Amino acid sequence: MQIKIEEDSRDWLSYSKAGSKRALELGNRGPVKLDEAGNLDASIIEAYQRTGFYVFTDVLDVDEVEELIFEFDGLLENAPTSRKGLYDKHGALVKFPGYYSLSFSREDNPFDQTKTEETSSQKLPTVGLLSHPLMMMDSALRAYAHPKILSIAAGINGSDFVPFHEGIFHKAASEGPATPWHQDGRTHWDDQGCSLENEDGTGKTHGFNLSVACTECDSNNGLWVLPGSHRNWLLHQGGEFPAISTQIKGAVPVMMQPGDCAIVNRSSLHGSFPNHSTQRRITILFGFHKRDSAIGATTINVHAFKVPGKTKDITYTDDYVLKRSRMIPLAINARAQKYPKEVGFNYQGSYLGNAQWNDVSRAEIAKEDQEYWQEDITL
């Protein structure tokens, strides 16, 4: 059945209040629950498949969240002052030039970094997205291997799950621009625009985005999702996505507290409104795929670049996926060094390369033109 997009004409306060109430009534929120075999609880999987997203509460502890914020804020301070800039606002060299998606106004799309001209205003740009943080932040690499997070990935995508992409979304207080309504999935749809992913989660899928909340995420600064929209492709036969100014009837905010994690099916219609609140939003995205949905898929990759804006046609080979999968065991080893008493996740997937996190592997994943993200997997 095709998605019917209807607009809600209520004022913003009424719309956001109703959406927040509806979000808490969906039955897709709670702690990570595993059975005796370590598998994700069946009720969680059912709720995720039904709605297209799930909020896991209390996944990361306070100390780990504070580490993430501390390192990210350091990278914000070192951000360039223009898209091609090499120096930050303090006059220091930018450590990771080219990885920042900058916005110069609320109208700027953080996913469109193709502009070469910036606004004439003397106001500094805001950072909307930092791409590929696993090679920039040790805290992000360790969080990537959190046993609860990887158990979620295995529970949804199977024990041999593979990576997709990572990034940090930053919606600045009072000025963060909107993220357009969109569906990420482009590959696994049938000729009628219906998902190849079955209602029980079997079949080819587009994977999911897992967002770690470092700050409170609410209806004003957070992501909104249209529940159930992951079954049909809005772009089928010349369709289009609604403008982000559209208050979609039935859409709900993904509400999280620091340390919570939300998974959103990449086929779901989602977006975020401009942040008019006084609270910034920081969410770290870790994406995962089914291995058999990736290998052999022919598609357009939009993620294996420093920042969004470029594309390349590709067919994913075994070696491509195996090389990218190495980041999972590397992260597990990095986390084990920090938390030696923690029972780590036992990754069952195959990968190429050693899994020891040290100065050699640190240099390898960031080597120019051979960075780990060069094998990101868009589906």
mmCIF file of C-alpha atoms in Angstrom, residues 40-360:
data_model
loop_
_atom_site.group_PDB
_atom_site.id
_atom_site.type_symbol
_atom_site.label_atom_id
_atom_site.label_comp_id
_atom_site.label_asym_id
_atom_site.label_seq_id
_atom_site.Cartn_x
_atom_site.Cartn_y
_atom_site.Cartn_z
ATOM 1 C CA LEU A 40 17.722 -9.407 20.915
ATOM 2 C CA ASP A 41 14.278 -9.846 22.477
ATOM 3 C CA ALA A 42 11.634 -10.770 19.890
ATOM 4 C CA SER A 43 9.262 -8.027 21.077
ATOM 5 C CA ILE A 44 11.889 -5.395 20.252
ATOM 6 C CA ILE A 45 12.367 -6.763 16.750
ATOM 7 C CA GLU A 46 8.588 -6.850 16.215
ATOM 8 C CA ALA A 47 8.172 -3.227 17.303
ATOM 9 C CA TYR A 48 11.078 -2.121 15.119
ATOM 10 C CA GLN A 49 9.709 -3.932 12.074
ATOM 11 C CA ARG A 50 6.248 -2.489 12.690
ATOM 12 C CA THR A 51 7.208 1.154 13.159
ATOM 13 C CA GLY A 52 10.557 1.420 11.372
ATOM 14 C CA PHE A 53 12.442 2.671 14.423
ATOM 15 C CA TYR A 54 13.146 1.855 18.081
ATOM 16 C CA VAL A 55 14.516 3.849 21.029
ATOM 17 C CA PHE A 56 16.813 1.990 23.438
ATOM 18 C CA THR A 57 17.123 3.682 26.816
ATOM 19 C CA ASP A 58 20.199 3.895 29.089
ATOM 20 C CA VAL A 59 22.705 2.273 26.740
ATOM 21 C CA LEU A 60 25.813 4.380 27.479
ATOM 22 C CA ASP A 61 26.674 5.600 30.955
ATOM 23 C CA VAL A 62 27.224 9.237 31.910
ATOM 24 C CA ASP A 63 31.035 9.079 31.867
ATOM 25 C CA GLU A 64 31.158 7.653 28.355
ATOM 26 C CA VAL A 65 28.739 10.285 27.049
ATOM 27 C CA GLU A 66 30.807 13.050 28.643
ATOM 28 C CA GLU A 67 33.925 11.695 26.917
ATOM 29 C CA LEU A 68 32.150 11.807 23.564
ATOM 30 C CA ILE A 69 31.022 15.396 24.106
ATOM 31 C CA PHE A 70 34.476 16.482 25.281
ATOM 32 C CA GLU A 71 36.232 15.110 22.203
ATOM 33 C CA PHE A 72 33.568 16.379 19.825
ATOM 34 C CA ASP A 73 33.666 19.869 21.313
ATOM 35 C CA GLY A 74 37.418 19.875 20.750
ATOM 36 C CA LEU A 75 36.820 19.140 17.073
ATOM 37 C CA LEU A 76 34.188 21.890 16.912
ATOM 38 C CA GLU A 77 36.714 24.380 18.288
ATOM 39 C CA ASN A 78 39.111 23.278 15.545
ATOM 40 C CA ALA A 79 36.541 23.558 12.734
ATOM 41 C CA PRO A 80 37.459 25.564 9.626
ATOM 42 C CA THR A 81 35.855 28.952 9.029
ATOM 43 C CA SER A 82 35.024 28.145 5.391
ATOM 44 C CA ARG A 83 34.370 24.965 3.412
ATOM 45 C CA LYS A 84 37.886 24.909 1.981
ATOM 46 C CA GLY A 85 39.515 26.565 4.972
ATOM 47 C CA LEU A 86 42.638 25.171 6.617
ATOM 48 C CA TYR A 87 42.565 27.294 9.777
ATOM 49 C CA ASP A 88 40.099 27.496 12.641
ATOM 50 C CA LYS A 89 38.696 30.627 14.329
ATOM 51 C CA HIS A 90 41.743 30.720 16.624
ATOM 52 C CA GLY A 91 44.187 30.701 13.702
ATOM 53 C CA ALA A 92 45.285 27.115 14.335
ATOM 54 C CA LEU A 93 45.601 24.522 11.582
ATOM 55 C CA VAL A 94 42.540 22.320 11.220
ATOM 56 C CA LYS A 95 43.508 18.747 12.083
ATOM 57 C CA PHE A 96 40.873 17.164 9.831
ATOM 58 C CA PRO A 97 40.213 19.616 6.977
ATOM 59 C CA GLY A 98 37.492 18.670 4.539
ATOM 60 C CA TYR A 99 35.473 16.495 6.928
ATOM 61 C CA TYR A 100 33.171 19.230 8.227
ATOM 62 C CA SER A 101 29.783 20.015 6.658
ATOM 63 C CA LEU A 102 29.207 23.700 7.326
ATOM 64 C CA SER A 103 26.042 25.786 7.320
ATOM 65 C CA PHE A 104 26.064 29.538 6.824
ATOM 66 C CA SER A 105 22.335 30.041 7.355
ATOM 67 C CA ARG A 106 19.232 28.145 8.458
ATOM 68 C CA GLU A 107 18.430 27.630 4.787
ATOM 69 C CA ASP A 108 21.632 25.689 4.079
ATOM 70 C CA ASN A 109 21.197 21.944 3.545
ATOM 71 C CA PRO A 110 23.881 20.190 5.635
ATOM 72 C CA PHE A 111 23.909 17.353 3.086
ATOM 73 C CA ASP A 112 24.732 19.679 0.177
ATOM 74 C CA GLN A 113 28.334 20.769 0.475
ATOM 75 C CA THR A 114 28.817 21.407 -3.245
ATOM 76 C CA LYS A 115 28.634 25.193 -2.941
ATOM 77 C CA THR A 116 31.872 27.031 -3.563
ATOM 78 C CA GLU A 117 30.699 30.451 -2.425
ATOM 79 C CA GLU A 118 29.838 31.301 1.140
ATOM 80 C CA THR A 119 27.633 34.048 2.463
ATOM 81 C CA SER A 120 29.196 37.490 2.750
ATOM 82 C CA SER A 121 28.266 37.644 6.432
ATOM 83 C CA GLN A 122 31.119 37.803 8.894
ATOM 84 C CA LYS A 123 29.308 35.353 11.142
ATOM 85 C CA LEU A 124 31.128 32.047 11.577
ATOM 86 C CA PRO A 125 29.425 28.986 10.043
ATOM 87 C CA THR A 126 27.953 26.258 12.176
ATOM 88 C CA VAL A 127 29.007 22.618 11.888
ATOM 89 C CA GLY A 128 26.027 20.487 10.881
ATOM 90 C CA LEU A 129 27.850 17.208 10.323
ATOM 91 C CA LEU A 130 31.270 15.723 11.038
ATOM 92 C CA SER A 131 31.943 12.733 8.797
ATOM 93 C CA HIS A 132 33.936 9.585 9.660
ATOM 94 C CA PRO A 133 34.677 10.195 13.366
ATOM 95 C CA LEU A 134 36.104 6.724 14.080
ATOM 96 C CA MET A 135 39.516 7.970 12.933
ATOM 97 C CA MET A 136 39.222 11.250 14.873
ATOM 98 C CA MET A 137 37.779 10.346 18.279
ATOM 99 C CA ASP A 138 38.928 7.391 20.368
ATOM 100 C CA SER A 139 35.746 7.754 22.403
ATOM 101 C CA ALA A 140 33.641 7.299 19.237
ATOM 102 C CA LEU A 141 35.639 4.234 18.211
ATOM 103 C CA ARG A 142 35.082 2.687 21.644
ATOM 104 C CA ALA A 143 31.379 3.566 21.688
ATOM 105 C CA TYR A 144 31.053 1.914 18.276
ATOM 106 C CA ALA A 145 32.032 -1.356 19.965
ATOM 107 C CA HIS A 146 29.714 -1.039 22.948
ATOM 108 C CA PRO A 147 28.435 -4.598 23.510
ATOM 109 C CA LYS A 148 24.810 -3.428 23.673
ATOM 110 C CA ILE A 149 25.143 -1.505 20.406
ATOM 111 C CA LEU A 150 26.707 -4.445 18.577
ATOM 112 C CA SER A 151 24.106 -6.802 20.069
ATOM 113 C CA ILE A 152 21.441 -4.569 18.543
ATOM 114 C CA ALA A 153 23.214 -4.722 15.181
ATOM 115 C CA ALA A 154 23.424 -8.520 15.348
ATOM 116 C CA GLY A 155 19.817 -8.823 16.477
ATOM 117 C CA ILE A 156 18.507 -6.866 13.495
ATOM 118 C CA ASN A 157 21.011 -7.723 10.739
ATOM 119 C CA GLY A 158 22.339 -11.156 11.759
ATOM 120 C CA SER A 159 25.558 -12.168 13.484
ATOM 121 C CA ASP A 160 27.683 -11.443 10.398
ATOM 122 C CA PHE A 161 26.440 -7.841 10.079
ATOM 123 C CA VAL A 162 28.680 -5.296 8.356
ATOM 124 C CA PRO A 163 29.250 -1.523 8.649
ATOM 125 C CA PHE A 164 27.580 1.197 6.646
ATOM 126 C CA HIS A 165 28.831 4.677 7.641
ATOM 127 C CA GLU A 166 29.473 6.920 10.661
ATOM 128 C CA GLY A 167 28.978 10.613 11.331
ATOM 129 C CA ILE A 168 28.167 13.129 14.054
ATOM 130 C CA PHE A 169 25.093 15.314 13.629
ATOM 131 C CA HIS A 170 25.201 18.682 15.322
ATOM 132 C CA LYS A 171 22.126 20.905 15.355
ATOM 133 C CA ALA A 172 23.313 24.136 16.924
ATOM 134 C CA ALA A 173 21.128 25.828 19.507
ATOM 135 C CA SER A 174 18.744 28.409 18.026
ATOM 136 C CA GLU A 175 20.271 28.191 14.553
ATOM 137 C CA GLY A 176 20.663 24.564 13.450
ATOM 138 C CA PRO A 177 19.221 24.186 9.925
ATOM 139 C CA ALA A 178 16.595 21.669 8.891
ATOM 140 C CA THR A 179 17.350 18.212 7.492
ATOM 141 C CA PRO A 180 15.021 17.586 4.521
ATOM 142 C CA TRP A 181 12.410 14.822 4.665
ATOM 143 C CA HIS A 182 13.985 11.839 2.909
ATOM 144 C CA GLN A 183 14.355 8.069 2.703
ATOM 145 C CA ASP A 184 17.956 6.855 2.627
ATOM 146 C CA GLY A 185 17.340 3.534 0.903
ATOM 147 C CA ARG A 186 17.698 3.528 -2.885
ATOM 148 C CA THR A 187 18.591 -0.027 -3.828
ATOM 149 C CA HIS A 188 16.312 -2.745 -2.510
ATOM 150 C CA TRP A 189 12.839 -1.822 -3.851
ATOM 151 C CA ASP A 190 10.738 -3.788 -6.330
ATOM 152 C CA ASP A 191 9.227 -2.453 -9.576
ATOM 153 C CA GLN A 192 6.152 -1.231 -7.700
ATOM 154 C CA GLY A 193 8.232 0.737 -5.172
ATOM 155 C CA CYS A 194 7.623 -1.776 -2.381
ATOM 156 C CA SER A 195 10.397 -2.747 -0.005
ATOM 157 C CA LEU A 196 12.221 -6.024 -0.602
ATOM 158 C CA GLU A 197 12.458 -6.217 3.176
ATOM 159 C CA ASN A 198 9.648 -8.445 4.437
ATOM 160 C CA GLU A 199 7.499 -7.594 7.436
ATOM 161 C CA ASP A 200 9.519 -9.993 9.594
ATOM 162 C CA GLY A 201 12.810 -8.372 8.563
ATOM 163 C CA THR A 202 13.902 -11.083 6.124
ATOM 164 C CA GLY A 203 14.879 -10.255 2.559
ATOM 165 C CA LYS A 204 17.144 -7.533 1.233
ATOM 166 C CA THR A 205 17.277 -4.461 3.451
ATOM 167 C CA HIS A 206 18.787 -0.982 3.526
ATOM 168 C CA GLY A 207 20.095 -1.481 7.055
ATOM 169 C CA PHE A 208 19.591 1.016 9.847
ATOM 170 C CA ASN A 209 21.062 4.172 11.316
ATOM 171 C CA LEU A 210 21.839 3.925 15.033
ATOM 172 C CA SER A 211 22.029 7.300 16.749
ATOM 173 C CA VAL A 212 23.744 7.712 20.111
ATOM 174 C CA ALA A 213 22.262 10.676 21.991
ATOM 175 C CA CYS A 214 24.928 12.847 23.626
ATOM 176 C CA THR A 215 22.392 15.556 24.461
ATOM 177 C CA GLU A 216 18.646 15.577 24.995
ATOM 178 C CA CYS A 217 16.739 15.066 21.743
ATOM 179 C CA ASP A 218 13.165 16.315 21.643
ATOM 180 C CA SER A 219 10.542 17.492 19.181
ATOM 181 C CA ASN A 220 12.274 20.846 18.704
ATOM 182 C CA ASN A 221 15.828 19.758 17.959
ATOM 183 C CA GLY A 222 15.549 16.058 17.165
ATOM 184 C CA LEU A 223 14.768 13.736 14.286
ATOM 185 C CA TRP A 224 11.173 13.033 13.191
ATOM 186 C CA VAL A 225 10.035 9.750 11.604
ATOM 187 C CA LEU A 226 6.819 8.689 9.883
ATOM 188 C CA PRO A 227 6.039 5.264 11.441
ATOM 189 C CA GLY A 228 5.481 2.492 8.908
ATOM 190 C CA SER A 229 6.881 4.503 6.003
ATOM 191 C CA HIS A 230 9.721 2.029 5.425
ATOM 192 C CA ARG A 231 7.496 -0.235 3.308
ATOM 193 C CA ASN A 232 7.127 2.032 0.263
ATOM 194 C CA TRP A 233 9.443 4.295 -1.730
ATOM 195 C CA LEU A 234 8.117 7.814 -2.196
ATOM 196 C CA LEU A 235 10.369 8.445 -5.218
ATOM 197 C CA HIS A 236 8.805 5.572 -7.190
ATOM 198 C CA GLN A 237 7.546 6.586 -10.654
ATOM 199 C CA GLY A 238 8.485 10.228 -10.381
ATOM 200 C CA GLY A 239 7.373 10.765 -6.794
ATOM 201 C CA GLU A 240 9.036 13.254 -4.521
ATOM 202 C CA PHE A 241 9.716 13.876 -0.866
ATOM 203 C CA PRO A 242 7.652 16.506 0.931
ATOM 204 C CA ALA A 243 9.310 19.808 1.774
ATOM 205 C CA ILE A 244 10.734 19.909 5.288
ATOM 206 C CA SER A 245 8.315 22.758 5.993
ATOM 207 C CA THR A 246 5.548 20.135 5.790
ATOM 208 C CA GLN A 247 4.275 19.039 9.196
ATOM 209 C CA ILE A 248 3.452 15.455 8.204
ATOM 210 C CA LYS A 249 0.363 14.008 9.817
ATOM 211 C CA GLY A 250 1.278 10.998 11.948
ATOM 212 C CA ALA A 251 5.010 11.731 12.115
ATOM 213 C CA VAL A 252 6.658 11.536 15.550
ATOM 214 C CA PRO A 253 9.874 12.844 17.109
ATOM 215 C CA VAL A 254 12.601 10.414 18.148
ATOM 216 C CA MET A 255 12.921 11.488 21.765
ATOM 217 C CA MET A 256 16.075 10.525 23.666
ATOM 218 C CA GLN A 257 18.017 11.374 26.776
ATOM 219 C CA PRO A 258 21.836 11.373 26.857
ATOM 220 C CA GLY A 259 23.026 7.766 26.663
ATOM 221 C CA ASP A 260 19.951 6.527 24.792
ATOM 222 C CA CYS A 261 20.275 5.040 21.302
ATOM 223 C CA ALA A 262 17.727 4.975 18.499
ATOM 224 C CA ILE A 263 17.737 2.763 15.427
ATOM 225 C CA VAL A 264 15.900 4.024 12.338
ATOM 226 C CA ASN A 265 15.302 1.855 9.285
ATOM 227 C CA ARG A 266 17.062 3.606 6.405
ATOM 228 C CA SER A 267 13.930 3.137 4.295
ATOM 229 C CA SER A 268 11.843 5.183 6.747
ATOM 230 C CA LEU A 269 10.815 8.723 5.855
ATOM 231 C CA HIS A 270 12.630 10.977 8.296
ATOM 232 C CA GLY A 271 13.919 14.528 8.698
ATOM 233 C CA SER A 272 14.292 17.308 11.236
ATOM 234 C CA PHE A 273 12.945 20.828 11.481
ATOM 235 C CA PRO A 274 15.121 23.919 12.084
ATOM 236 C CA ASN A 275 16.257 24.130 15.680
ATOM 237 C CA HIS A 276 14.537 27.149 17.205
ATOM 238 C CA SER A 277 15.206 25.925 20.749
ATOM 239 C CA THR A 278 18.037 26.996 23.016
ATOM 240 C CA GLN A 279 19.367 23.439 23.284
ATOM 241 C CA ARG A 280 21.796 21.951 20.814
ATOM 242 C CA ARG A 281 21.511 18.370 19.601
ATOM 243 C CA ILE A 282 24.525 16.049 19.249
ATOM 244 C CA THR A 283 23.906 12.536 17.951
ATOM 245 C CA ILE A 284 26.557 10.092 16.781
ATOM 246 C CA LEU A 285 25.455 7.883 13.906
ATOM 247 C CA PHE A 286 26.695 4.299 13.570
ATOM 248 C CA GLY A 287 25.169 2.482 10.600
ATOM 249 C CA PHE A 288 24.963 -1.266 9.942
ATOM 250 C CA HIS A 289 23.863 -3.578 7.105
ATOM 251 C CA LYS A 290 23.119 -7.214 6.474
ATOM 252 C CA ARG A 291 26.120 -8.769 4.767
ATOM 253 C CA ASP A 292 24.021 -10.486 2.099
ATOM 254 C CA SER A 293 22.205 -7.226 1.330
ATOM 255 C CA ALA A 294 25.541 -5.561 0.582
ATOM 256 C CA ILE A 295 27.671 -8.087 -1.294
ATOM 257 C CA GLY A 296 26.823 -8.116 -4.993
ATOM 258 C CA ALA A 297 24.522 -5.091 -4.791
ATOM 259 C CA THR A 298 24.890 -2.588 -7.627
ATOM 260 C CA THR A 299 23.980 0.920 -6.539
ATOM 261 C CA ILE A 300 25.061 4.552 -6.190
ATOM 262 C CA ASN A 301 27.385 5.213 -3.264
ATOM 263 C CA VAL A 302 27.024 8.654 -1.656
ATOM 264 C CA HIS A 303 28.983 8.047 1.568
ATOM 265 C CA ALA A 304 32.530 7.019 0.589
ATOM 266 C CA PHE A 305 33.634 10.648 0.428
ATOM 267 C CA LYS A 306 34.946 13.173 2.948
ATOM 268 C CA VAL A 307 31.557 14.915 3.109
ATOM 269 C CA PRO A 308 28.233 14.447 1.299
ATOM 270 C CA GLY A 309 27.854 15.827 -2.202
ATOM 271 C CA LYS A 310 29.512 13.303 -4.519
ATOM 272 C CA THR A 311 28.374 9.957 -5.933
ATOM 273 C CA LYS A 312 29.858 6.913 -7.633
ATOM 274 C CA ASP A 313 28.360 3.845 -9.280
ATOM 275 C CA ILE A 314 29.509 0.642 -7.613
ATOM 276 C CA THR A 315 28.986 -3.090 -7.181
ATOM 277 C CA TYR A 316 30.118 -4.277 -3.769
ATOM 278 C CA THR A 317 32.584 -7.179 -3.837
ATOM 279 C CA ASP A 318 33.520 -9.563 -1.038
ATOM 280 C CA ASP A 319 36.893 -7.878 -0.611
ATOM 281 C CA TYR A 320 35.320 -4.417 -0.421
ATOM 282 C CA VAL A 321 32.957 -5.477 2.373
ATOM 283 C CA LEU A 322 35.636 -7.512 4.162
ATOM 284 C CA LYS A 323 38.002 -4.521 4.264
ATOM 285 C CA ARG A 324 35.294 -2.237 5.669
ATOM 286 C CA SER A 325 34.225 -4.829 8.239
ATOM 287 C CA ARG A 326 37.642 -4.650 9.882
ATOM 288 C CA MET A 327 36.547 -1.537 11.778
ATOM 289 C CA ILE A 328 34.258 -3.642 13.977
ATOM 290 C CA PRO A 329 36.933 -5.903 15.521
ATOM 291 C CA LEU A 330 39.384 -2.990 15.684
ATOM 292 C CA ALA A 331 36.852 -1.041 17.721
ATOM 293 C CA ILE A 332 36.171 -4.061 19.938
ATOM 294 C CA ASN A 333 39.878 -4.328 20.706
ATOM 295 C CA ALA A 334 40.168 -0.579 21.379
ATOM 296 C CA ARG A 335 37.250 -0.819 23.796
ATOM 297 C CA ALA A 336 38.730 -3.863 25.538
ATOM 298 C CA GLN A 337 41.901 -1.883 26.226
ATOM 299 C CA LYS A 338 39.864 0.886 27.880
ATOM 300 C CA TYR A 339 37.392 -1.399 29.691
ATOM 301 C CA PRO A 340 39.273 -4.645 30.446
ATOM 302 C CA LYS A 341 36.663 -5.882 32.940
ATOM 303 C CA GLU A 342 33.754 -5.485 30.539
ATOM 304 C CA VAL A 343 32.453 -8.572 28.714
ATOM 305 C CA GLY A 344 33.061 -7.543 25.132
ATOM 306 C CA PHE A 345 31.023 -8.389 22.063
ATOM 307 C CA ASN A 346 32.062 -11.492 20.107
ATOM 308 C CA TYR A 347 31.844 -10.510 16.436
ATOM 309 C CA GLN A 348 30.992 -13.459 14.182
ATOM 310 C CA GLY A 349 31.533 -11.696 10.848
ATOM 311 C CA SER A 350 34.498 -12.071 8.505
ATOM 312 C CA TYR A 351 36.962 -9.261 7.800
ATOM 313 C CA LEU A 352 40.366 -8.559 6.240
ATOM 314 C CA GLY A 353 43.323 -7.266 8.273
ATOM 315 C CA ASN A 354 44.461 -7.580 11.861
ATOM 316 C CA ALA A 355 42.168 -6.640 14.722
ATOM 317 C CA GLN A 356 44.722 -5.129 17.093
ATOM 318 C CA TRP A 357 44.213 -1.456 17.912
ATOM 319 C CA ASN A 358 47.604 0.269 18.163
ATOM 320 C CA ASP A 359 49.586 3.060 16.541
ATOM 321 C CA VAL A 360 50.059 1.001 13.365
#
